Amino acid sequence: MQVRRRWPVDAAAGLLFALAAALLTHRLWPGPAGRALALNPSDQALDEWFLAYATRAYRGDFSLVTGMLNAPEGVNLLSNASLIGMGLLLAPVTLAFGAPVTFSVLVAGNLAATGTGWYLLFARTLGVHRAGALIGGAFAAFAPGMVSQSNAHLHMTAAWLVPPIVWCVVRLAHQTAAGPRTVRTGLLLGALVAAQFFVGEEVLFLTAVTLALFTVVFVAHARPSPRVAAPFVLGLGLAAGLAAVLLAYPLWLQFHGPQSADGGVFLPSYFSADLYGFTAISPLSLAGDDGAARLVSGPAEYTTFFGAPLLLVVLGATVWMWRRPAVVASAVTAVVLFLLALGPFVVVDAEATAQRGPFSLLSGLPVIESALPTRFALAAIPLLAVILARVVDAAITQTETLRLLVPVAVVAALVPLAPAPLPVVDRAPVPAFFTDGFWRVYAPEDGVVVPVPLPDPRDPDAMRWAAATGARIATPQGWFIGPYGKDGAAAVGVYPRPTSQLLQRVARSGAAATVTDKDRQTLHKDIAYWRAAAFVLDVRHPQAGALRQTMDGLLGPGERVEDVWVWRAP
């Protein structure tokens, strides 16, 4: 196909991916500020706060450790999946339309951009037939694991820099002599690695593991000429050197800086794949099985639900093309990743066994200890996409009898996995007190406004109030990862202050507290600790009456301002 004729076809493919992503997320679009992803609204509230915080960079605040959340101690953004790169990239959208709109754009945009990237890599770099490239790109973007992670795990679906990273590696592998092209490609690879660090560090980690495994298997199978080793190693060395320079300080800050935390928060045994899950159909697919949900930790972790038909097609394709090193390397690497996804102990049909998995050999290693085993299966998705793209290409271009049968078989295996639109729920609007700027009368810029009750990992929705101001006010507590476990280990959230505990009890029970002088004295200590300017209660809170009565007892009668009650801190 001539170059001038490629662009309309490629543009059409990109448009198709965008349309599919829009359909998948269409329930968010009628009112992003008043809707949330039903399966993970808490992480969405956190993501929206991160996106709003990124706009502070446009005002000159580039802090990677900030006291705007968990005031006054703050949070280390690099110890959290803080969407730094995406937040900076789409900050103009956030400033113009708000963080909920940016969040919705990213849910759809990550999938569309990832699919387009893989399609172009398959079609342009690997020379795969456009039909195979389209199928491979669609699977890489809309596989059940990617759709599942779209439930507010934007750092996991932001994989659109991975195809360019792979392109650089392929480009280095095809050079037989070191030269300026090697240098340029190596430096570009280093820059892309650094960029992916800020877009999604976990995706970068999984990509590195996958490429390392793939390279070992490919070399063992293909035994390429030693002439390619020198430019390949030189290019990778340049990439590693540049990435090390660019990321030295961020990595130090992440692991040793203020508010950094040791170890992982989540138990690998809890976030492990069930052996049965590989043959199950995701509940988020059109042909989904709701009963399969019991096999995983939650609806954002349907990472292994590939379905038996697809696995059989992949197996058949691998056997048919076993002489092709790239196909064999993809298949073997995928199997290794599947085994790692099983976690430290193999689980079968939701029942733990005494059989250790390969992941148990890695437990306790730096970085690995923070990894969630089930997500290794996400890294296998592009590998399966390679096999699907290659087998369709081989059938169409090299055979007469299979040119129709193989593509039909591949599509038939994929149809049950086609995603249904993501479910959403209505959520309470952010009070006009924040969206319309009334807060400025009661708190200075960057001042601390205390929501009543305070946000925590179980209910972080009040973090949206600060997000609606462009993170111009600070919030105590919240949903984040910090050094609040035993001996400074990583933990989710912070232990609440006494006043926060009091307000939480009222919110849970619906009964106003009998306020004592001791409670008032404790409140003043907490106000001094938080450096609070004001306390705010949404009049629509289900327990607004009891909470207002309690706050009146603590600070005296509050002020009704628009749709909130406000108490100035003394």
Coordinates of C-alpha atoms in Angstrom, one line a residue:
M1 CA 0.0 0.0 0.0
Q2 CA 1.5 3.4 -1.0
V3 CA 2.3 5.8 1.8
R4 CA -0.1 8.4 0.6
R5 CA -2.9 5.8 0.8
R6 CA -2.0 4.6 4.3
W7 CA -3.1 7.7 6.2
P8 CA -6.8 7.6 5.5
V9 CA -6.9 3.9 6.6
D10 CA -4.8 4.6 9.7
A11 CA -6.9 7.6 10.6
A12 CA -10.1 5.6 10.2
A13 CA -8.6 2.9 12.5
G14 CA -7.8 5.6 15.1
L15 CA -11.3 7.0 14.8
L16 CA -12.8 3.6 15.3
F17 CA -10.9 3.1 18.5
A18 CA -12.0 6.6 19.7
L19 CA -15.6 5.7 18.9
A20 CA -15.4 2.4 20.8
A21 CA -13.9 4.2 23.8
A22 CA -16.6 6.8 23.7
L23 CA -19.3 4.1 23.6
L24 CA -17.7 2.3 26.5
T25 CA -17.8 5.5 28.6
H26 CA -20.9 7.2 27.3
R27 CA -22.8 7.0 30.5
L28 CA -20.4 9.4 32.1
W29 CA -20.8 12.1 29.5
P30 CA -24.2 13.6 30.2
G31 CA -22.9 15.1 33.4
P32 CA -19.4 14.1 34.6
A33 CA -19.6 16.2 37.7
G34 CA -22.7 14.4 38.9
R35 CA -21.8 10.8 37.9
A36 CA -19.2 8.3 39.0
L37 CA -18.0 4.9 37.9
A38 CA -20.3 2.6 39.9
L39 CA -17.6 0.0 40.6
N40 CA -14.9 2.3 42.0
P41 CA -16.2 5.8 43.0
S42 CA -13.6 6.2 45.8
D43 CA -10.6 5.9 43.4
Q44 CA -12.3 8.3 41.0
A45 CA -12.5 10.9 43.8
L46 CA -8.8 10.4 44.4
D47 CA -8.0 10.7 40.7
E48 CA -10.0 13.9 40.4
W49 CA -8.1 15.4 43.3
F50 CA -4.8 14.5 41.6
L51 CA -5.9 16.0 38.3
A52 CA -7.0 19.2 40.0
Y53 CA -3.7 19.4 41.9
A54 CA -1.7 19.2 38.6
T55 CA -3.2 22.5 37.6
R56 CA -1.1 24.2 40.4
A57 CA 1.9 23.7 38.2
Y58 CA 0.5 26.3 35.9
R59 CA 0.6 28.7 38.9
G60 CA 4.2 27.8 39.6
D61 CA 3.8 25.1 42.2
F62 CA 5.7 22.0 41.0
S63 CA 5.8 20.3 44.5
L64 CA 6.0 16.5 44.4
V65 CA 5.4 16.5 48.2
T66 CA 2.4 18.6 49.1
G67 CA 0.5 19.5 52.2
M68 CA -2.7 20.2 50.2
L69 CA -3.9 16.7 51.1
N70 CA -3.4 15.2 54.6
A71 CA -2.8 18.7 55.9
P72 CA -0.5 19.6 57.5
E73 CA 1.9 16.5 57.1
G74 CA 1.1 16.1 53.4
V75 CA 1.5 13.3 50.9
N76 CA 4.3 12.2 48.6
L77 CA 2.9 12.2 45.1
L78 CA 5.4 9.7 43.8
S79 CA 4.5 7.2 46.5
N80 CA 0.9 7.4 45.1
A81 CA -0.5 6.8 41.6
S82 CA -0.8 10.5 41.2
L83 CA -1.4 10.9 37.5
I84 CA 1.3 13.6 37.3
G85 CA 2.0 13.3 33.6
M86 CA -1.6 13.1 32.5
G87 CA -2.6 15.8 34.9
L88 CA 0.0 18.2 33.5
L89 CA -0.9 17.3 29.9
L90 CA -4.6 17.9 30.3
A91 CA -4.4 20.7 32.9
P92 CA -6.0 23.2 30.3
V93 CA -9.0 20.9 30.1
T94 CA -9.2 20.7 33.9
L95 CA -8.9 24.5 34.3
A96 CA -11.6 25.0 31.6
F97 CA -14.1 22.3 32.5
G98 CA -13.2 20.8 35.8
A99 CA -11.5 17.6 37.0
P100 CA -14.5 15.3 36.4
V101 CA -14.5 16.1 32.7
T102 CA -10.7 15.5 32.5
F103 CA -11.2 12.2 34.3
S104 CA -13.9 11.1 31.7
V105 CA -11.6 12.2 28.8
L106 CA -8.8 10.1 30.2
V107 CA -10.9 7.0 30.8
A108 CA -11.8 7.0 27.1
G109 CA -8.7 8.6 25.8
N110 CA -6.3 6.1 27.4
L111 CA -8.0 3.2 25.7
A112 CA -8.3 4.9 22.3
A113 CA -4.7 6.1 22.3
T114 CA -3.4 2.7 23.4
G115 CA -5.3 0.9 20.7
T116 CA -4.1 3.4 18.0
G117 CA -0.5 3.1 19.2
W118 CA -0.5 -0.7 18.9
Y119 CA -2.3 -0.6 15.6
L120 CA 0.4 1.7 14.1
L121 CA 3.2 -0.4 15.6
F122 CA 1.7 -3.6 14.1
A123 CA 0.9 -2.1 10.7
R124 CA 3.8 0.3 10.2
T125 CA 6.7 -1.2 12.0
L126 CA 6.0 -4.9 12.0
G127 CA 4.4 -4.9 8.5
V128 CA 1.3 -6.7 9.6
H129 CA -1.8 -6.7 7.4
R130 CA -4.2 -3.9 8.3
A131 CA -6.9 -6.4 9.4
G132 CA -4.5 -8.1 11.7
A133 CA -3.2 -4.8 13.0
L134 CA -6.8 -3.7 13.7
I135 CA -7.6 -6.8 15.6
G136 CA -4.3 -6.7 17.6
G137 CA -4.8 -3.1 18.5
A138 CA -8.4 -3.6 19.5
F139 CA -7.5 -6.4 21.8
A140 CA -4.5 -4.5 23.3
A141 CA -6.8 -1.6 24.2
F142 CA -10.1 -3.3 25.0
A143 CA -9.1 -6.6 26.5
P144 CA -11.1 -7.4 29.7
G145 CA -8.2 -6.5 31.9
M146 CA -7.9 -3.0 30.3
V147 CA -11.7 -2.4 30.6
S148 CA -11.6 -3.6 34.2
Q149 CA -8.7 -1.2 35.1
S150 CA -10.7 1.6 33.4
N151 CA -12.7 1.7 36.6
A152 CA -10.6 4.6 37.9
H153 CA -7.2 3.0 37.6
L154 CA -6.1 5.5 35.0
H155 CA -2.4 4.9 35.8
M156 CA -2.8 1.3 34.6
T157 CA -4.7 2.1 31.3
A158 CA -2.3 4.9 30.3
A159 CA -0.3 2.5 28.2
W160 CA -0.1 4.7 25.0
L161 CA 3.6 5.3 25.4
V162 CA 4.4 1.6 25.5
P163 CA 4.1 1.1 21.7
P164 CA 6.6 3.9 21.0
I165 CA 8.9 2.3 23.6
V166 CA 8.6 -1.1 21.9
W167 CA 9.2 0.7 18.5
C168 CA 12.5 2.0 19.9
V169 CA 13.5 -1.5 21.0
V170 CA 12.6 -3.0 17.7
R171 CA 14.5 -0.3 15.9
L172 CA 17.6 -1.0 17.9
A173 CA 17.3 -4.7 17.4
H174 CA 17.3 -4.3 13.6
Q175 CA 20.5 -2.3 13.4
T176 CA 23.7 -4.2 12.5
A177 CA 26.1 -1.3 13.2
A178 CA 26.3 1.4 15.8
G179 CA 25.9 4.9 14.5
P180 CA 24.0 8.2 14.9
R181 CA 20.7 6.3 14.4
T182 CA 21.6 4.1 17.4
V183 CA 22.3 7.1 19.5
R184 CA 19.1 9.0 18.5
T185 CA 17.0 5.9 19.1
G186 CA 18.6 5.2 22.5
L187 CA 18.1 8.7 23.7
L188 CA 14.5 8.7 22.5
L189 CA 14.0 5.5 24.4
G190 CA 15.4 7.0 27.5
A191 CA 13.2 10.0 27.2
L192 CA 10.1 7.8 26.7
V193 CA 11.0 5.7 29.7
A194 CA 11.2 8.9 31.8
A195 CA 7.9 10.2 30.5
Q196 CA 6.2 6.9 31.2
F197 CA 7.5 7.0 34.8
F198 CA 5.3 10.1 35.3
V199 CA 2.4 8.8 33.3
G200 CA 2.2 5.4 34.9
E201 CA 5.1 3.9 36.8
E202 CA 3.5 0.5 37.3
V203 CA 3.0 0.2 33.5
L204 CA 6.7 1.0 33.0
F205 CA 7.7 -1.7 35.5
L206 CA 5.5 -4.3 33.8
T207 CA 6.8 -3.2 30.4
A208 CA 10.4 -3.6 31.5
V209 CA 9.8 -7.1 32.9
T210 CA 8.0 -8.1 29.8
L211 CA 10.6 -6.8 27.3
A212 CA 13.4 -8.5 29.3
L213 CA 11.6 -11.8 29.3
F214 CA 10.7 -11.5 25.6
T215 CA 14.3 -10.6 24.7
V216 CA 15.7 -13.6 26.5
V217 CA 13.3 -16.1 24.8
F218 CA 13.6 -14.4 21.4
V219 CA 17.4 -14.6 21.4
A220 CA 17.4 -18.2 22.6
H221 CA 15.0 -19.1 19.8
A222 CA 16.2 -17.0 16.9
R223 CA 19.9 -16.8 17.7
P224 CA 20.4 -13.5 15.9
S225 CA 23.8 -12.5 14.4
P226 CA 26.3 -11.2 17.0
R227 CA 26.5 -8.1 14.9
V228 CA 23.2 -6.8 16.3
A229 CA 24.4 -7.1 19.9
A230 CA 26.7 -4.1 19.9
P231 CA 24.2 -1.4 18.6
F232 CA 21.4 -3.0 20.7
V233 CA 23.4 -2.9 23.9
L234 CA 24.7 0.6 23.1
G235 CA 21.2 1.9 22.5
L236 CA 19.9 0.3 25.7
G237 CA 22.9 1.7 27.6
L238 CA 22.2 5.2 26.4
A239 CA 18.5 4.9 27.2
A240 CA 19.3 3.6 30.7
G241 CA 21.8 6.4 31.2
L242 CA 19.5 9.2 30.2
A243 CA 16.6 7.7 32.1
A244 CA 18.8 7.4 35.2
V245 CA 19.8 11.1 35.0
L246 CA 16.2 12.3 34.5
L247 CA 14.7 10.0 37.2
A248 CA 17.5 10.0 39.8
Y249 CA 15.8 12.7 42.0
P250 CA 12.2 11.5 41.5
L251 CA 13.3 8.0 42.5
W252 CA 15.1 9.2 45.5
L253 CA 12.1 11.3 46.5
Q254 CA 9.7 8.3 46.0
F255 CA 11.7 5.9 48.1
H256 CA 13.6 8.1 50.6
G257 CA 12.0 11.6 50.5
P258 CA 9.5 13.2 52.9
Q259 CA 6.3 11.1 53.4
S260 CA 7.8 8.2 51.5
A261 CA 6.7 4.8 52.8
D262 CA 8.5 1.4 53.0
G263 CA 7.0 -1.7 51.5
G264 CA 3.7 -2.3 49.8
V265 CA 0.2 -1.6 51.1
F266 CA -1.7 -4.5 49.5
L267 CA -1.2 -8.2 50.3
P268 CA 0.0 -10.1 47.2
S269 CA -2.0 -13.1 48.4
Y270 CA -5.2 -11.1 48.2
F271 CA -4.4 -9.6 44.8
S272 CA -3.6 -12.8 43.1
A273 CA -5.2 -14.5 40.1
D274 CA -7.4 -17.5 40.4
L275 CA -6.5 -20.3 38.0
Y276 CA -10.1 -20.6 36.9
G277 CA -10.1 -16.9 36.1
F278 CA -8.1 -17.4 32.9
T279 CA -11.0 -19.3 31.3
A280 CA -13.7 -17.1 32.7
I281 CA -15.6 -14.3 30.8
S282 CA -15.4 -10.9 32.5
P283 CA -18.6 -9.7 34.1
L284 CA -17.9 -6.4 32.2
S285 CA -18.1 -8.2 28.9
L286 CA -21.3 -8.4 26.8
A287 CA -21.3 -12.2 27.3
G288 CA -20.0 -11.8 30.9
D289 CA -20.6 -14.2 33.8
D290 CA -21.4 -12.3 37.0
G291 CA -20.4 -15.4 39.0
A292 CA -16.8 -15.0 37.9
A293 CA -16.5 -11.9 40.1
R294 CA -16.0 -14.1 43.1
L295 CA -12.6 -15.2 41.6
V296 CA -10.9 -11.8 42.1
S297 CA -10.4 -9.1 44.7
G298 CA -12.7 -6.6 42.9
P299 CA -14.1 -5.4 39.7
A300 CA -11.0 -3.3 38.8
E301 CA -8.9 -6.5 38.7
Y302 CA -10.5 -8.7 36.1
T303 CA -7.1 -9.0 34.6
T304 CA -7.0 -12.7 33.6
F305 CA -10.5 -13.2 32.2
F306 CA -9.4 -14.1 28.7
G307 CA -12.0 -16.8 28.2
A308 CA -11.3 -20.4 27.0
P309 CA -12.1 -19.7 23.3
L310 CA -9.4 -17.0 23.0
L311 CA -6.8 -19.1 24.8
L312 CA -7.5 -22.0 22.5
V313 CA -7.1 -19.7 19.5
V314 CA -3.9 -18.4 20.8
L315 CA -2.6 -21.9 21.5
G316 CA -3.5 -23.0 18.0
A317 CA -1.9 -19.9 16.4
T318 CA 1.3 -20.5 18.4
V319 CA 1.5 -24.1 17.3
W320 CA 0.9 -23.1 13.7
M321 CA 3.6 -20.4 13.7
W322 CA 6.1 -22.1 16.0
R323 CA 8.9 -21.4 13.7
R324 CA 8.5 -17.6 14.1
P325 CA 10.7 -16.3 17.0
A326 CA 8.4 -13.3 17.8
V327 CA 5.3 -15.5 18.2
V328 CA 7.1 -18.1 20.3
A329 CA 8.7 -15.4 22.5
S330 CA 5.3 -13.8 22.9
A331 CA 3.7 -17.1 23.9
V332 CA 6.4 -18.2 26.3
T333 CA 6.6 -14.7 27.9
A334 CA 2.8 -14.6 28.3
V335 CA 2.9 -18.0 30.1
V336 CA 5.5 -16.8 32.5
L337 CA 3.5 -13.7 33.3
F338 CA 0.4 -15.8 33.8
L339 CA 2.3 -17.9 36.3
L340 CA 3.5 -14.8 38.1
A341 CA -0.1 -13.5 38.2
L342 CA -1.1 -16.6 40.3
G343 CA 0.7 -15.0 43.3
P344 CA 2.6 -16.6 46.1
F345 CA 0.1 -19.5 46.5
V346 CA -2.1 -21.0 43.7
V347 CA -5.8 -20.3 44.1
V348 CA -8.3 -22.6 42.3
D349 CA -12.0 -21.7 42.2
A350 CA -11.6 -19.2 45.0
E351 CA -9.9 -21.9 47.3
A352 CA -6.3 -21.4 48.3
T353 CA -4.0 -24.3 47.9
A354 CA -0.6 -25.2 49.5
Q355 CA 1.0 -25.1 46.1
R356 CA 3.5 -22.2 45.8
G357 CA 3.5 -20.1 42.7
P358 CA 6.6 -18.6 41.1
F359 CA 5.8 -15.2 42.6
S360 CA 6.7 -16.6 46.0
L361 CA 10.3 -16.8 44.8
L362 CA 10.3 -13.0 44.3
S363 CA 8.5 -12.0 47.5
G364 CA 10.5 -9.6 49.6
L365 CA 12.6 -8.2 46.8
P366 CA 12.7 -4.4 46.4
V367 CA 9.9 -3.0 44.2
I368 CA 8.5 -6.5 43.7
E369 CA 7.1 -6.4 47.2
S370 CA 4.9 -3.6 46.2
A371 CA 3.6 -5.3 43.0
L372 CA 0.2 -6.8 42.7
P373 CA 0.6 -10.3 41.2
T374 CA -2.6 -10.2 39.2
R375 CA -1.4 -7.3 37.2
F376 CA 1.3 -9.3 35.6
A377 CA -1.5 -10.7 33.4
L378 CA -2.1 -7.1 32.1
A379 CA 1.4 -7.2 30.6
A380 CA 0.5 -10.4 28.7
I381 CA -2.3 -8.6 26.8
P382 CA 0.0 -7.0 24.2
L383 CA 1.8 -10.3 23.8
L384 CA -1.5 -12.1 22.9
A385 CA -2.3 -9.1 20.6
V386 CA 1.0 -9.8 18.8
I387 CA 0.0 -13.5 18.3
L388 CA -3.5 -12.6 17.1
A389 CA -2.2 -9.9 14.7
R390 CA 0.4 -12.3 13.3
V391 CA -1.9 -15.2 12.8
V392 CA -4.5 -13.1 10.9
D393 CA -1.7 -11.6 8.8
A394 CA -0.3 -15.0 8.0
A395 CA -3.7 -16.4 7.1
I396 CA -4.6 -13.5 4.8
T397 CA -1.2 -13.0 3.1
Q398 CA 0.2 -16.6 2.9
T399 CA -2.7 -19.0 2.5
E400 CA -5.7 -19.4 0.3
T401 CA -7.7 -21.9 2.3
L402 CA -7.3 -20.2 5.7
R403 CA -7.5 -16.5 4.7
L404 CA -11.1 -16.4 5.8
L405 CA -11.3 -19.2 8.3
V406 CA -8.6 -17.9 10.7
P407 CA -9.8 -14.3 10.9
V408 CA -13.3 -15.6 11.5
A409 CA -12.1 -17.9 14.3
V410 CA -10.2 -15.1 15.9
V411 CA -13.1 -12.7 15.8
A412 CA -15.4 -15.4 17.1
A413 CA -13.2 -15.9 20.1
L414 CA -13.1 -12.1 20.8
V415 CA -16.8 -11.4 20.4
P416 CA -17.7 -12.8 23.9
L417 CA -15.1 -10.5 25.4
A418 CA -16.5 -7.3 23.8
P419 CA -17.0 -4.8 26.6
A420 CA -20.3 -3.5 27.8
P421 CA -20.6 0.2 28.7
L422 CA -19.0 0.9 32.1
P423 CA -21.7 1.2 34.8
V424 CA -22.1 4.5 36.5
V425 CA -24.1 6.0 39.5
D426 CA -25.3 9.4 40.3
R427 CA -23.3 11.3 43.0
A428 CA -23.9 14.3 45.1
P429 CA -22.9 17.6 43.4
V430 CA -20.0 19.5 44.9
P431 CA -21.5 22.3 47.0
A432 CA -21.8 25.7 45.3
F433 CA -19.8 27.1 48.3
F434 CA -16.8 25.6 46.5
T435 CA -17.6 25.7 42.9
D436 CA -18.8 29.4 43.0
G437 CA -15.9 30.6 45.2
F438 CA -17.7 31.5 48.4
W439 CA -15.0 29.6 50.3
R440 CA -12.6 32.6 49.7
V441 CA -14.5 34.6 52.3
Y442 CA -13.7 32.0 55.0
A443 CA -10.2 30.7 54.1
P444 CA -7.1 32.1 52.5
E445 CA -5.6 30.7 49.3
D446 CA -4.0 27.4 50.3
G447 CA -5.8 27.6 53.7
V448 CA -7.2 24.5 55.4
V449 CA -10.9 23.8 55.1
V450 CA -12.1 20.9 57.1
P451 CA -15.0 18.9 55.7
V452 CA -17.6 17.6 58.2
P453 CA -17.1 14.6 58.4
L454 CA -13.5 14.4 57.2
P455 CA -12.7 12.3 54.2
D456 CA -11.0 8.9 54.7
P457 CA -10.2 5.9 52.6
R458 CA -13.7 4.5 53.1
D459 CA -15.4 7.7 52.0
P460 CA -13.1 10.2 50.3
D461 CA -15.9 12.0 48.4
A462 CA -15.3 15.3 50.3
M463 CA -11.9 15.4 48.5
R464 CA -13.8 16.5 45.5
W465 CA -14.6 19.8 47.2
A466 CA -10.9 20.9 47.1
A467 CA -10.6 19.5 43.6
A468 CA -13.5 21.8 42.5
T469 CA -11.4 24.8 43.6
G470 CA -8.4 23.7 41.6
A471 CA -6.7 22.4 44.8
R472 CA -6.6 26.0 46.1
I473 CA -7.6 24.8 49.6
A474 CA -6.0 22.1 51.7
T475 CA -7.8 19.1 53.2
P476 CA -6.9 17.1 56.3
Q477 CA -6.9 13.3 56.1
G478 CA -8.1 11.8 52.8
W479 CA -7.4 8.7 50.7
F480 CA -3.7 8.3 49.9
I481 CA -0.7 6.1 50.7
G482 CA 1.7 7.3 53.4
P483 CA 4.1 6.2 56.1
Y484 CA 1.5 5.5 58.8
G485 CA 1.9 1.8 59.2
K486 CA 4.0 0.1 61.9
D487 CA 7.5 1.5 62.0
G488 CA 6.8 3.9 59.1
A489 CA 5.5 1.2 56.8
A490 CA 3.2 2.1 54.0
A491 CA -0.5 2.4 54.9
V492 CA -3.7 3.7 53.4
G493 CA -4.7 7.0 55.0
V494 CA -3.8 8.4 58.4
Y495 CA -5.1 7.6 61.9
P496 CA -7.9 10.1 62.4
R497 CA -7.6 12.9 65.0
P498 CA -10.0 12.8 68.0
T499 CA -12.4 15.4 66.5
S500 CA -12.5 13.4 63.3
Q501 CA -13.3 10.3 65.2
L502 CA -16.1 12.1 67.0
L503 CA -17.6 13.4 63.7
Q504 CA -17.3 9.9 62.1
R505 CA -19.3 8.3 65.0
V506 CA -22.0 10.9 64.5
A507 CA -22.1 10.3 60.7
R508 CA -22.4 6.6 61.2
S509 CA -24.9 6.6 64.0
G510 CA -27.1 9.5 63.0
A511 CA -27.2 10.7 66.6
A512 CA -25.7 14.0 67.7
A513 CA -22.9 13.8 70.2
T514 CA -23.2 15.1 73.7
V515 CA -20.4 17.6 73.6
T516 CA -18.2 18.1 76.7
D517 CA -15.6 20.7 77.6
K518 CA -13.0 18.0 77.0
D519 CA -14.3 17.7 73.4
R520 CA -14.0 21.4 72.9
Q521 CA -10.5 21.4 74.3
T522 CA -9.6 18.6 72.0
L523 CA -11.1 20.4 69.1
H524 CA -8.9 23.4 69.7
K525 CA -5.8 21.2 69.7
D526 CA -6.9 19.6 66.4
I527 CA -7.6 23.1 64.9
A528 CA -4.1 24.1 65.9
Y529 CA -2.7 20.9 64.4
W530 CA -4.6 21.2 61.1
R531 CA -4.1 25.0 61.0
A532 CA -7.8 25.0 60.1
A533 CA -9.5 28.1 58.8
A534 CA -13.1 26.8 58.7
F535 CA -15.3 23.7 59.0
V536 CA -17.9 23.0 56.3
L537 CA -20.9 20.7 56.3
D538 CA -23.0 20.0 53.1
V539 CA -26.7 20.5 53.9
R540 CA -27.4 17.4 51.7
H541 CA -25.4 15.1 53.9
P542 CA -27.7 12.2 55.1
Q543 CA -26.8 13.0 58.7
A544 CA -26.6 16.8 58.3
G545 CA -28.9 17.5 61.3
A546 CA -26.9 15.4 63.8
L547 CA -23.6 16.7 62.5
R548 CA -24.7 20.4 62.6
Q549 CA -26.0 20.0 66.2
T550 CA -22.6 18.5 67.1
M551 CA -20.6 21.2 65.4
D552 CA -22.8 23.9 67.1
G553 CA -22.0 22.3 70.4
L554 CA -18.3 22.4 69.6
L555 CA -18.0 25.9 68.0
G556 CA -21.3 27.6 68.5
P557 CA -23.9 28.3 65.8
G558 CA -22.8 27.9 62.2
E559 CA -23.5 30.1 59.2
R560 CA -25.7 29.0 56.3
V561 CA -23.9 29.9 53.1
E562 CA -25.7 28.7 49.9
D563 CA -25.8 24.9 50.3
V564 CA -23.4 24.4 53.3
W565 CA -23.1 25.2 57.0
V566 CA -19.8 27.0 57.9
W567 CA -18.1 27.4 61.2
R568 CA -15.1 29.7 61.4
A569 CA -12.1 28.3 63.3
P570 CA -11.3 30.4 66.4

